[in-house]
mmCIF file of C-alpha atoms in Angstrom:
data_model
loop_
_atom_site.group_PDB
_atom_site.id
_atom_site.type_symbol
_atom_site.label_atom_id
_atom_site.label_comp_id
_atom_site.label_asym_id
_atom_site.label_seq_id
_atom_site.Cartn_x
_atom_site.Cartn_y
_atom_site.Cartn_z
ATOM 1 C CA MET K 1 8.248 -15.857 -23.427
ATOM 2 C CA ALA K 2 8.763 -12.178 -22.657
ATOM 3 C CA ALA K 3 8.969 -9.833 -25.625
ATOM 4 C CA ALA K 4 12.330 -8.284 -26.443
ATOM 5 C CA PRO K 5 12.839 -4.723 -25.173
ATOM 6 C CA GLY K 6 11.077 -2.233 -27.387
ATOM 7 C CA ARG K 7 9.053 -4.892 -29.238
ATOM 8 C CA PHE K 8 5.317 -4.248 -29.516
ATOM 9 C CA GLN K 9 3.175 -6.334 -27.193
ATOM 10 C CA PRO K 10 -0.461 -6.740 -28.248
ATOM 11 C CA PRO K 11 -3.121 -6.010 -25.615
ATOM 12 C CA ASP K 12 -4.595 -8.893 -23.662
ATOM 13 C CA ARG K 13 -7.697 -10.571 -24.992
ATOM 14 C CA PRO K 14 -9.310 -13.851 -23.947
ATOM 15 C CA SER K 15 -8.537 -16.841 -26.134
ATOM 16 C CA ASP K 16 -10.952 -19.596 -27.018
ATOM 17 C CA LYS K 17 -8.985 -21.993 -24.813
ATOM 18 C CA GLU K 18 -9.196 -19.783 -21.728
ATOM 19 C CA GLY K 19 -12.970 -19.625 -21.604
ATOM 20 C CA PRO K 20 -14.949 -16.562 -20.518
ATOM 21 C CA ARG K 21 -13.058 -13.960 -18.519
ATOM 22 C CA ARG K 22 -14.410 -10.944 -16.671
ATOM 23 C CA ALA K 23 -12.553 -7.660 -16.348
ATOM 24 C CA PHE K 24 -12.191 -5.760 -13.071
ATOM 25 C CA VAL K 25 -10.478 -2.728 -11.624
ATOM 26 C CA VAL K 26 -9.081 -2.997 -8.103
ATOM 27 C CA VAL K 27 -8.602 0.255 -6.165
ATOM 28 C CA LEU K 28 -5.029 0.298 -4.837
ATOM 29 C CA ALA K 29 -5.133 3.838 -3.440
ATOM 30 C CA GLY K 30 -7.752 6.460 -2.763
ATOM 31 C CA ASP K 31 -11.317 6.806 -1.541
ATOM 32 C CA ARG K 32 -12.418 3.235 -2.351
ATOM 33 C CA MET K 33 -9.118 1.528 -1.494
ATOM 34 C CA GLY K 34 -9.378 -2.251 -1.406
ATOM 35 C CA GLU K 35 -12.622 -2.423 -3.389
ATOM 36 C CA MET K 36 -13.046 -4.386 -6.594
ATOM 37 C CA PHE K 37 -15.349 -3.331 -9.448
ATOM 38 C CA GLU K 38 -16.422 -5.462 -12.388
ATOM 39 C CA LEU K 39 -16.329 -3.623 -15.712
ATOM 40 C CA ASP K 40 -19.364 -3.653 -17.968
ATOM 41 C CA PRO K 41 -18.476 -5.665 -21.082
ATOM 42 C CA ALA K 42 -19.918 -2.840 -23.191
ATOM 43 C CA TYR K 43 -19.030 0.477 -21.519
ATOM 44 C CA THR K 44 -17.977 1.624 -18.038
ATOM 45 C CA THR K 45 -17.598 5.200 -16.800
ATOM 46 C CA ILE K 46 -15.352 6.188 -13.888
ATOM 47 C CA GLY K 47 -15.755 9.453 -11.966
ATOM 48 C CA ARG K 48 -17.181 11.171 -8.913
ATOM 49 C CA GLY K 49 -20.585 11.942 -10.440
ATOM 50 C CA LEU K 50 -23.724 10.124 -9.348
ATOM 51 C CA THR K 51 -24.157 8.565 -12.791
ATOM 52 C CA ALA K 52 -20.632 7.063 -12.971
ATOM 53 C CA THR K 53 -20.552 3.264 -13.169
ATOM 54 C CA VAL K 54 -17.505 3.208 -10.874
ATOM 55 C CA ARG K 55 -17.867 6.127 -8.487
ATOM 56 C CA ILE K 56 -14.700 7.422 -6.788
ATOM 57 C CA ASN K 57 -14.943 10.652 -4.828
ATOM 58 C CA ASP K 58 -11.308 11.763 -4.631
ATOM 59 C CA GLU K 59 -9.584 15.113 -5.045
ATOM 60 C CA GLY K 60 -9.001 16.034 -8.686
ATOM 61 C CA ILE K 61 -11.447 13.528 -10.179
ATOM 62 C CA SER K 62 -14.023 14.888 -12.634
ATOM 63 C CA ARG K 63 -17.693 13.906 -12.568
ATOM 64 C CA THR K 64 -17.097 11.697 -15.587
ATOM 65 C CA HIS K 65 -13.334 11.310 -15.605
ATOM 66 C CA ALA K 66 -12.590 8.247 -17.738
ATOM 67 C CA ALA K 67 -14.261 5.372 -19.520
ATOM 68 C CA VAL K 68 -13.462 1.775 -20.401
ATOM 69 C CA SER K 69 -14.887 0.322 -23.609
ATOM 70 C CA VAL K 70 -14.422 -2.972 -25.444
ATOM 71 C CA ASP K 71 -13.540 -3.312 -29.111
ATOM 72 C CA LYS K 72 -12.993 -6.765 -30.651
ATOM 73 C CA GLY K 73 -12.259 -8.280 -27.248
ATOM 74 C CA VAL K 74 -9.760 -5.598 -26.218
ATOM 75 C CA TYR K 75 -10.498 -3.264 -23.291
ATOM 76 C CA TYR K 76 -9.610 0.388 -23.915
ATOM 77 C CA LEU K 77 -9.155 3.115 -21.305
ATOM 78 C CA SER K 78 -10.156 6.592 -22.540
ATOM 79 C CA ASP K 79 -10.037 10.013 -20.937
ATOM 80 C CA ALA K 80 -13.531 11.538 -20.850
ATOM 81 C CA GLY K 81 -12.456 15.175 -21.046
ATOM 82 C CA SER K 82 -11.282 15.282 -17.426
ATOM 83 C CA THR K 83 -9.691 18.377 -15.912
ATOM 84 C CA ASN K 84 -6.565 16.660 -14.584
ATOM 85 C CA GLY K 85 -6.062 13.881 -17.096
ATOM 86 C CA THR K 86 -6.047 10.090 -17.064
ATOM 87 C CA PHE K 87 -2.782 8.183 -16.622
ATOM 88 C CA ALA K 88 -1.851 4.588 -17.463
ATOM 89 C CA ASN K 89 1.382 3.233 -15.966
ATOM 90 C CA GLY K 90 2.556 6.805 -15.331
ATOM 91 C CA ASP K 91 1.827 8.184 -18.821
ATOM 92 C CA ARG K 92 -1.002 10.567 -19.628
ATOM 93 C CA VAL K 93 -3.299 8.957 -22.185
ATOM 94 C CA ASP K 94 -6.272 9.802 -24.378
ATOM 95 C CA ARG K 95 -6.919 6.169 -25.340
ATOM 96 C CA HIS K 96 -4.952 3.180 -24.116
ATOM 97 C CA PRO K 97 -5.349 -0.595 -24.716
ATOM 98 C CA LEU K 98 -5.382 -2.222 -21.292
ATOM 99 C CA ARG K 99 -3.203 -5.177 -20.335
ATOM 100 C CA GLU K 100 -3.322 -7.374 -17.234
ATOM 101 C CA GLY K 101 -1.861 -5.452 -14.290
ATOM 102 C CA ASP K 102 -1.964 -1.974 -15.859
ATOM 103 C CA LYS K 103 -2.160 0.809 -13.265
ATOM 104 C CA ILE K 104 -4.651 3.604 -13.871
ATOM 105 C CA GLN K 105 -4.228 6.901 -11.995
ATOM 106 C CA LEU K 106 -7.044 9.417 -11.669
ATOM 107 C CA GLY K 107 -6.811 12.680 -9.751
ATOM 108 C CA ALA K 108 -4.323 13.263 -6.958
ATOM 109 C CA ALA K 109 -4.576 9.985 -5.094
ATOM 110 C CA SER K 110 -6.646 7.306 -6.824
ATOM 111 C CA VAL K 111 -4.809 4.348 -8.361
ATOM 112 C CA LEU K 112 -6.605 1.360 -9.891
ATOM 113 C CA ARG K 113 -5.256 -1.902 -11.263
ATOM 114 C CA PHE K 114 -6.818 -3.557 -14.308
ATOM 115 C CA THR K 115 -7.142 -7.327 -14.072
ATOM 116 C CA PHE K 116 -8.963 -10.310 -15.539
ATOM 117 C CA HIS K 117 -10.606 -13.155 -13.629
ATOM 118 C CA GLU K 118 -11.955 -16.435 -14.857
ATOM 119 C CA ASP K 119 -15.729 -16.710 -14.814
ATOM 120 C CA THR K 120 -15.939 -18.461 -11.434
ATOM 121 C CA ASP K 121 -17.551 -17.876 -8.064
ATOM 122 C CA ASP K 122 -17.447 -14.239 -6.880
ATOM 123 C CA ASP K 123 -16.776 -15.163 -3.250
ATOM 124 C CA GLN K 124 -13.808 -17.268 -4.292
ATOM 125 C CA GLN K 125 -12.399 -14.394 -6.334
ATOM 126 C CA ARG K 126 -12.830 -11.911 -3.509
ATOM 127 C CA GLU K 127 -11.237 -14.321 -1.036
ATOM 128 C CA LEU K 128 -8.311 -14.705 -3.409
ATOM 129 C CA TYR K 129 -7.969 -10.933 -3.681
ATOM 130 C CA GLU K 130 -8.235 -10.453 0.099
ATOM 131 C CA SER K 131 -5.404 -12.944 0.579
ATOM 132 C CA THR K 132 -3.142 -10.733 -1.533
ATOM 133 C CA LEU K 133 -4.394 -7.549 0.124
ATOM 134 C CA ARG K 134 -4.200 -8.511 3.816
ATOM 135 C CA ASP K 135 -1.831 -10.474 6.008
ATOM 136 C CA ARG K 136 -3.841 -13.435 7.304
ATOM 137 C CA LEU K 137 -2.431 -13.416 10.847
ATOM 138 C CA THR K 138 -2.559 -9.721 11.738
ATOM 139 C CA GLY K 139 -5.116 -8.291 9.323
ATOM 140 C CA LEU K 140 -2.648 -5.575 8.315
ATOM 141 C CA PHE K 141 -1.940 -4.898 4.664
ATOM 142 C CA ALA K 142 0.341 -7.440 2.991
ATOM 143 C CA ARG K 143 3.849 -6.679 1.742
ATOM 144 C CA GLY K 144 3.048 -6.778 -1.980
ATOM 145 C CA TYR K 145 0.061 -4.479 -1.659
ATOM 146 C CA PHE K 146 2.018 -2.089 0.569
ATOM 147 C CA LEU K 147 4.887 -1.823 -1.918
ATOM 148 C CA ASN K 148 2.434 -1.032 -4.725
ATOM 149 C CA ARG K 149 0.816 1.663 -2.613
ATOM 150 C CA LEU K 150 4.188 3.064 -1.603
ATOM 151 C CA GLU K 151 5.190 3.509 -5.250
ATOM 152 C CA SER K 152 1.928 5.322 -5.949
ATOM 153 C CA ASP K 153 2.108 7.565 -2.882
ATOM 154 C CA VAL K 154 5.709 8.527 -3.596
ATOM 155 C CA ALA K 155 4.716 9.544 -7.135
ATOM 156 C CA VAL K 156 1.802 11.627 -5.820
ATOM 157 C CA ALA K 157 3.956 13.289 -3.143
ATOM 158 C CA LEU K 158 6.626 14.257 -5.672
ATOM 159 C CA ARG K 159 4.108 15.487 -8.237
ATOM 160 C CA HIS K 160 2.249 17.708 -5.779
ATOM 161 C CA GLY K 161 5.107 18.669 -3.472
ATOM 162 C CA LYS K 162 3.524 17.007 -0.431
ATOM 163 C CA PRO K 163 5.416 15.511 2.521
ATOM 164 C CA LEU K 164 5.592 11.755 2.973
ATOM 165 C CA ALA K 165 7.238 9.769 5.761
ATOM 166 C CA LEU K 166 7.759 6.072 6.384
ATOM 167 C CA VAL K 167 8.122 4.369 9.763
ATOM 168 C CA ARG K 168 9.528 0.838 9.946
ATOM 169 C CA PHE K 169 9.413 -1.024 13.243
ATOM 170 C CA GLU K 170 10.021 -4.377 14.894
ATOM 171 C CA PHE K 171 9.109 -5.920 18.230
ATOM 172 C CA ASP K 172 12.265 -6.208 20.324
ATOM 173 C CA ARG K 173 13.312 -9.770 21.197
ATOM 174 C CA PHE K 174 9.977 -11.223 20.138
ATOM 175 C CA GLU K 175 11.706 -14.565 19.692
ATOM 176 C CA ASP K 176 11.929 -14.736 23.512
ATOM 177 C CA VAL K 177 8.138 -14.558 23.743
ATOM 178 C CA ARG K 178 7.766 -17.238 21.065
ATOM 179 C CA ALA K 179 10.249 -19.508 22.851
ATOM 180 C CA ALA K 180 8.480 -19.014 26.187
ATOM 181 C CA VAL K 181 4.848 -19.518 25.177
ATOM 182 C CA GLY K 182 4.947 -21.382 21.846
ATOM 183 C CA ASP K 183 3.919 -20.419 18.350
ATOM 184 C CA ALA K 184 0.138 -20.341 18.812
ATOM 185 C CA ALA K 185 0.235 -18.110 21.897
ATOM 186 C CA ALA K 186 2.922 -15.904 20.326
ATOM 187 C CA ASP K 187 0.737 -15.431 17.253
ATOM 188 C CA HIS K 188 -2.119 -14.387 19.544
ATOM 189 C CA VAL K 189 0.168 -11.831 21.214
ATOM 190 C CA LEU K 190 1.188 -10.510 17.803
ATOM 191 C CA ARG K 191 -2.446 -10.137 16.701
ATOM 192 C CA THR K 192 -3.289 -8.327 19.934
ATOM 193 C CA MET K 193 -0.350 -5.941 19.612
ATOM 194 C CA CYS K 194 -1.211 -5.211 15.980
ATOM 195 C CA LEU K 195 -4.773 -4.354 16.969
ATOM 196 C CA THR K 196 -3.350 -1.899 19.506
ATOM 197 C CA ILE K 197 -1.146 -0.405 16.789
ATOM 198 C CA VAL K 198 -4.130 0.047 14.455
ATOM 199 C CA GLU K 199 -6.024 1.824 17.237
ATOM 200 C CA SER K 200 -3.005 4.039 17.983
ATOM 201 C CA THR K 201 -2.338 5.320 14.453
ATOM 202 C CA ARG K 202 -4.252 7.619 12.123
ATOM 203 C CA SER K 203 -6.872 6.110 9.852
ATOM 204 C CA ASP K 204 -4.958 7.663 6.926
ATOM 205 C CA ASP K 205 -1.746 5.803 7.825
ATOM 206 C CA LEU K 206 -1.086 2.666 5.797
ATOM 207 C CA LEU K 207 -0.079 -0.166 8.148
ATOM 208 C CA ALA K 208 1.554 -3.310 6.778
ATOM 209 C CA ARG K 209 3.361 -6.459 7.811
ATOM 210 C CA LEU K 210 6.495 -6.755 5.673
ATOM 211 C CA GLY K 211 7.972 -9.869 7.296
ATOM 212 C CA ASP K 212 7.641 -12.112 10.349
ATOM 213 C CA GLU K 213 8.250 -9.329 12.884
ATOM 214 C CA ASP K 214 8.918 -6.530 10.383
ATOM 215 C CA PHE K 215 6.233 -3.848 10.098
ATOM 216 C CA ALA K 216 5.762 -0.401 8.605
ATOM 217 C CA PHE K 217 3.337 2.465 8.414
ATOM 218 C CA LEU K 218 3.258 5.129 5.732
ATOM 219 C CA CYS K 219 2.332 8.654 6.803
ATOM 220 C CA ARG K 220 0.782 10.857 4.132
ATOM 221 C CA ASP K 221 1.160 14.653 4.372
ATOM 222 C CA VAL K 222 3.542 14.208 7.308
ATOM 223 C CA ASP K 223 7.229 15.155 7.635
ATOM 224 C CA ALA K 224 9.920 13.417 9.689
ATOM 225 C CA MET K 225 9.298 15.289 12.932
ATOM 226 C CA ARG K 226 5.555 14.644 12.969
ATOM 227 C CA ALA K 227 6.104 11.011 11.986
ATOM 228 C CA SER K 228 8.675 10.617 14.754
ATOM 229 C CA ARG K 229 6.207 11.968 17.305
ATOM 230 C CA ALA K 230 3.669 9.396 16.120
ATOM 231 C CA ALA K 231 6.361 6.703 16.355
ATOM 232 C CA ARG K 232 7.267 7.771 19.878
ATOM 233 C CA ARG K 233 3.618 7.661 20.993
ATOM 234 C CA LEU K 234 3.312 4.185 19.505
ATOM 235 C CA ARG K 235 6.469 3.034 21.305
ATOM 236 C CA GLU K 236 5.078 4.307 24.609
ATOM 237 C CA THR K 237 1.677 2.685 24.013
ATOM 238 C CA ILE K 238 3.146 -0.749 23.294
ATOM 239 C CA ALA K 239 5.568 -0.540 26.233
ATOM 240 C CA ALA K 240 2.633 0.139 28.556
ATOM 241 C CA ARG K 241 0.706 -2.968 27.474
ATOM 242 C CA GLU K 242 1.088 -5.970 29.764
ATOM 243 C CA LEU K 243 1.181 -9.392 28.141
ATOM 244 C CA PRO K 244 -0.988 -12.016 29.849
ATOM 245 C CA ALA K 245 0.781 -15.264 30.742
ATOM 246 C CA ALA K 246 3.938 -14.388 28.847
ATOM 247 C CA GLU K 247 7.579 -13.868 29.701
ATOM 248 C CA PRO K 248 8.715 -11.146 29.208
ATOM 249 C CA THR K 249 5.515 -9.537 30.468
ATOM 250 C CA ARG K 250 5.934 -6.482 28.230
ATOM 251 C CA LEU K 251 7.067 -5.810 24.684
ATOM 252 C CA THR K 252 8.982 -2.851 23.310
ATOM 253 C CA LEU K 253 9.466 -1.488 19.817
ATOM 254 C CA SER K 254 12.419 -0.284 17.783
ATOM 255 C CA LEU K 255 11.357 2.235 15.145
ATOM 256 C CA GLY K 256 13.089 3.959 12.235
ATOM 257 C CA VAL K 257 11.697 7.062 10.514
ATOM 258 C CA ALA K 258 12.543 8.339 7.025
ATOM 259 C CA ASP K 259 11.322 11.475 5.232
ATOM 260 C CA LEU K 260 11.041 11.431 1.426
ATOM 261 C CA ALA K 261 11.999 15.105 1.193
ATOM 262 C CA LEU K 262 15.346 14.490 2.931
ATOM 263 C CA LEU K 263 16.564 11.782 0.560
ATOM 264 C CA HIS K 264 19.170 12.430 -2.123
ATOM 265 C CA GLU K 265 17.242 10.002 -4.337
ATOM 266 C CA PRO K 266 13.506 10.410 -3.629
ATOM 267 C CA THR K 267 12.239 6.966 -4.647
ATOM 268 C CA ALA K 268 10.132 4.321 -2.941
ATOM 269 C CA GLU K 269 13.103 1.960 -2.750
ATOM 270 C CA ALA K 270 15.333 4.631 -1.195
ATOM 271 C CA LEU K 271 12.628 5.509 1.344
ATOM 272 C CA ILE K 272 12.332 1.866 2.439
ATOM 273 C CA LYS K 273 16.098 1.516 2.783
ATOM 274 C CA ALA K 274 16.408 4.781 4.718
ATOM 275 C CA ALA K 275 13.747 3.751 7.231
ATOM 276 C CA GLU K 276 15.392 0.330 7.551
ATOM 277 C CA SER K 277 18.765 1.971 8.213
ATOM 278 C CA ALA K 278 17.288 4.024 11.044
ATOM 279 C CA LEU K 279 15.527 0.922 12.405
ATOM 280 C CA MET K 280 18.774 -1.081 12.442
ATOM 281 C CA ILE K 281 20.520 1.661 14.422
ATOM 282 C CA ALA K 282 17.668 1.650 16.954
ATOM 283 C CA ARG K 283 17.989 -2.128 17.312
ATOM 284 C CA ARG K 284 21.775 -2.092 17.660
ATOM 285 C CA ALA K 285 21.470 0.548 20.370
ATOM 286 C CA GLY K 286 19.385 -1.816 22.485
ATOM 287 C CA GLY K 287 15.874 -1.225 21.173
ATOM 288 C CA ASP K 288 12.922 0.573 22.733
ATOM 289 C CA ARG K 289 13.703 3.778 20.857
ATOM 290 C CA VAL K 290 13.022 5.840 17.733
ATOM 291 C CA GLU K 291 15.648 6.927 15.209
ATOM 292 C CA ILE K 292 15.236 9.429 12.354
ATOM 293 C CA TYR K 293 17.224 8.909 9.173
ATOM 294 C CA ASP K 294 19.471 11.822 8.201
ATOM 295 C CA PRO K 295 21.468 11.307 4.988
ATOM 296 C CA GLU K 296 24.119 13.787 6.133
ATOM 297 C CA ASN K 297 24.619 12.469 9.661
ATOM 298 C CA GLU K 298 23.818 9.564 11.913
ATOM 299 C CA PRO K 299 20.074 9.104 12.540
ATOM 300 C CA THR K 300 18.699 11.233 15.369
ATOM 301 C CA ARG K 301 17.655 9.309 18.463
ATOM 302 C CA LEU K 302 14.286 10.013 20.056
ATOM 303 C CA VAL K 303 13.961 7.995 23.255
#
């Protein structure tokens, strides 16, 4: 049962019934994104120095930035005298009892999630984590992971005054391809197109599959105009690809671009909705185009 609002919740600790549990941090954003580190049951240091137990070489991280220690079965996060501070769930902390799912932010871009795992096979645990990190069909990041990253990147962009843009896109009339060639062949086409998209975007862009034919990429340090140019290049690249043994023989994209700085309410949720609004206008106009969200006017079309 969830605790009532404002009621103290004790930190997580393994019970006798649960059996042995191991603690990990999973890197949601930053230099080691996607990696999983087991915490030493005695003491773990986190920083960019060579002696750090968990080494993360990101902007704003001190050589020994933070530490995790265990006291009476409870894991505690402590700041280790860092220059820029250690944050837990958005709050700056000196010492914080960790709970399952707590988000730890270090420096400008690194976000880690604290989690427990049962004492079982490592490969099984990593496979389980990969299934939540990546979409199985396309290999792109999964929706849940993307939304977590989006929240973190929006917070970083607002804190440091950096631009951030989101592009949402869909394949036009992909159901026609699926109807013509069947599910297995259509899935192969989708995988092939997604590989092309990965090769056509920056390595810094975060690509994700949000739904069946609903995709997005997040552009760090990029405003609406630069993101729209990237979207236009992607549209042209996909339109130029010929599909083998499929009808139609080519696919096109509808894309919607939103800029965090242009929103009246600069939140992750508002950014998603703004990009979706621009995408819907591109689709209703016939597809194969790019639209930029403008809160004051209709989105701007970029053919």
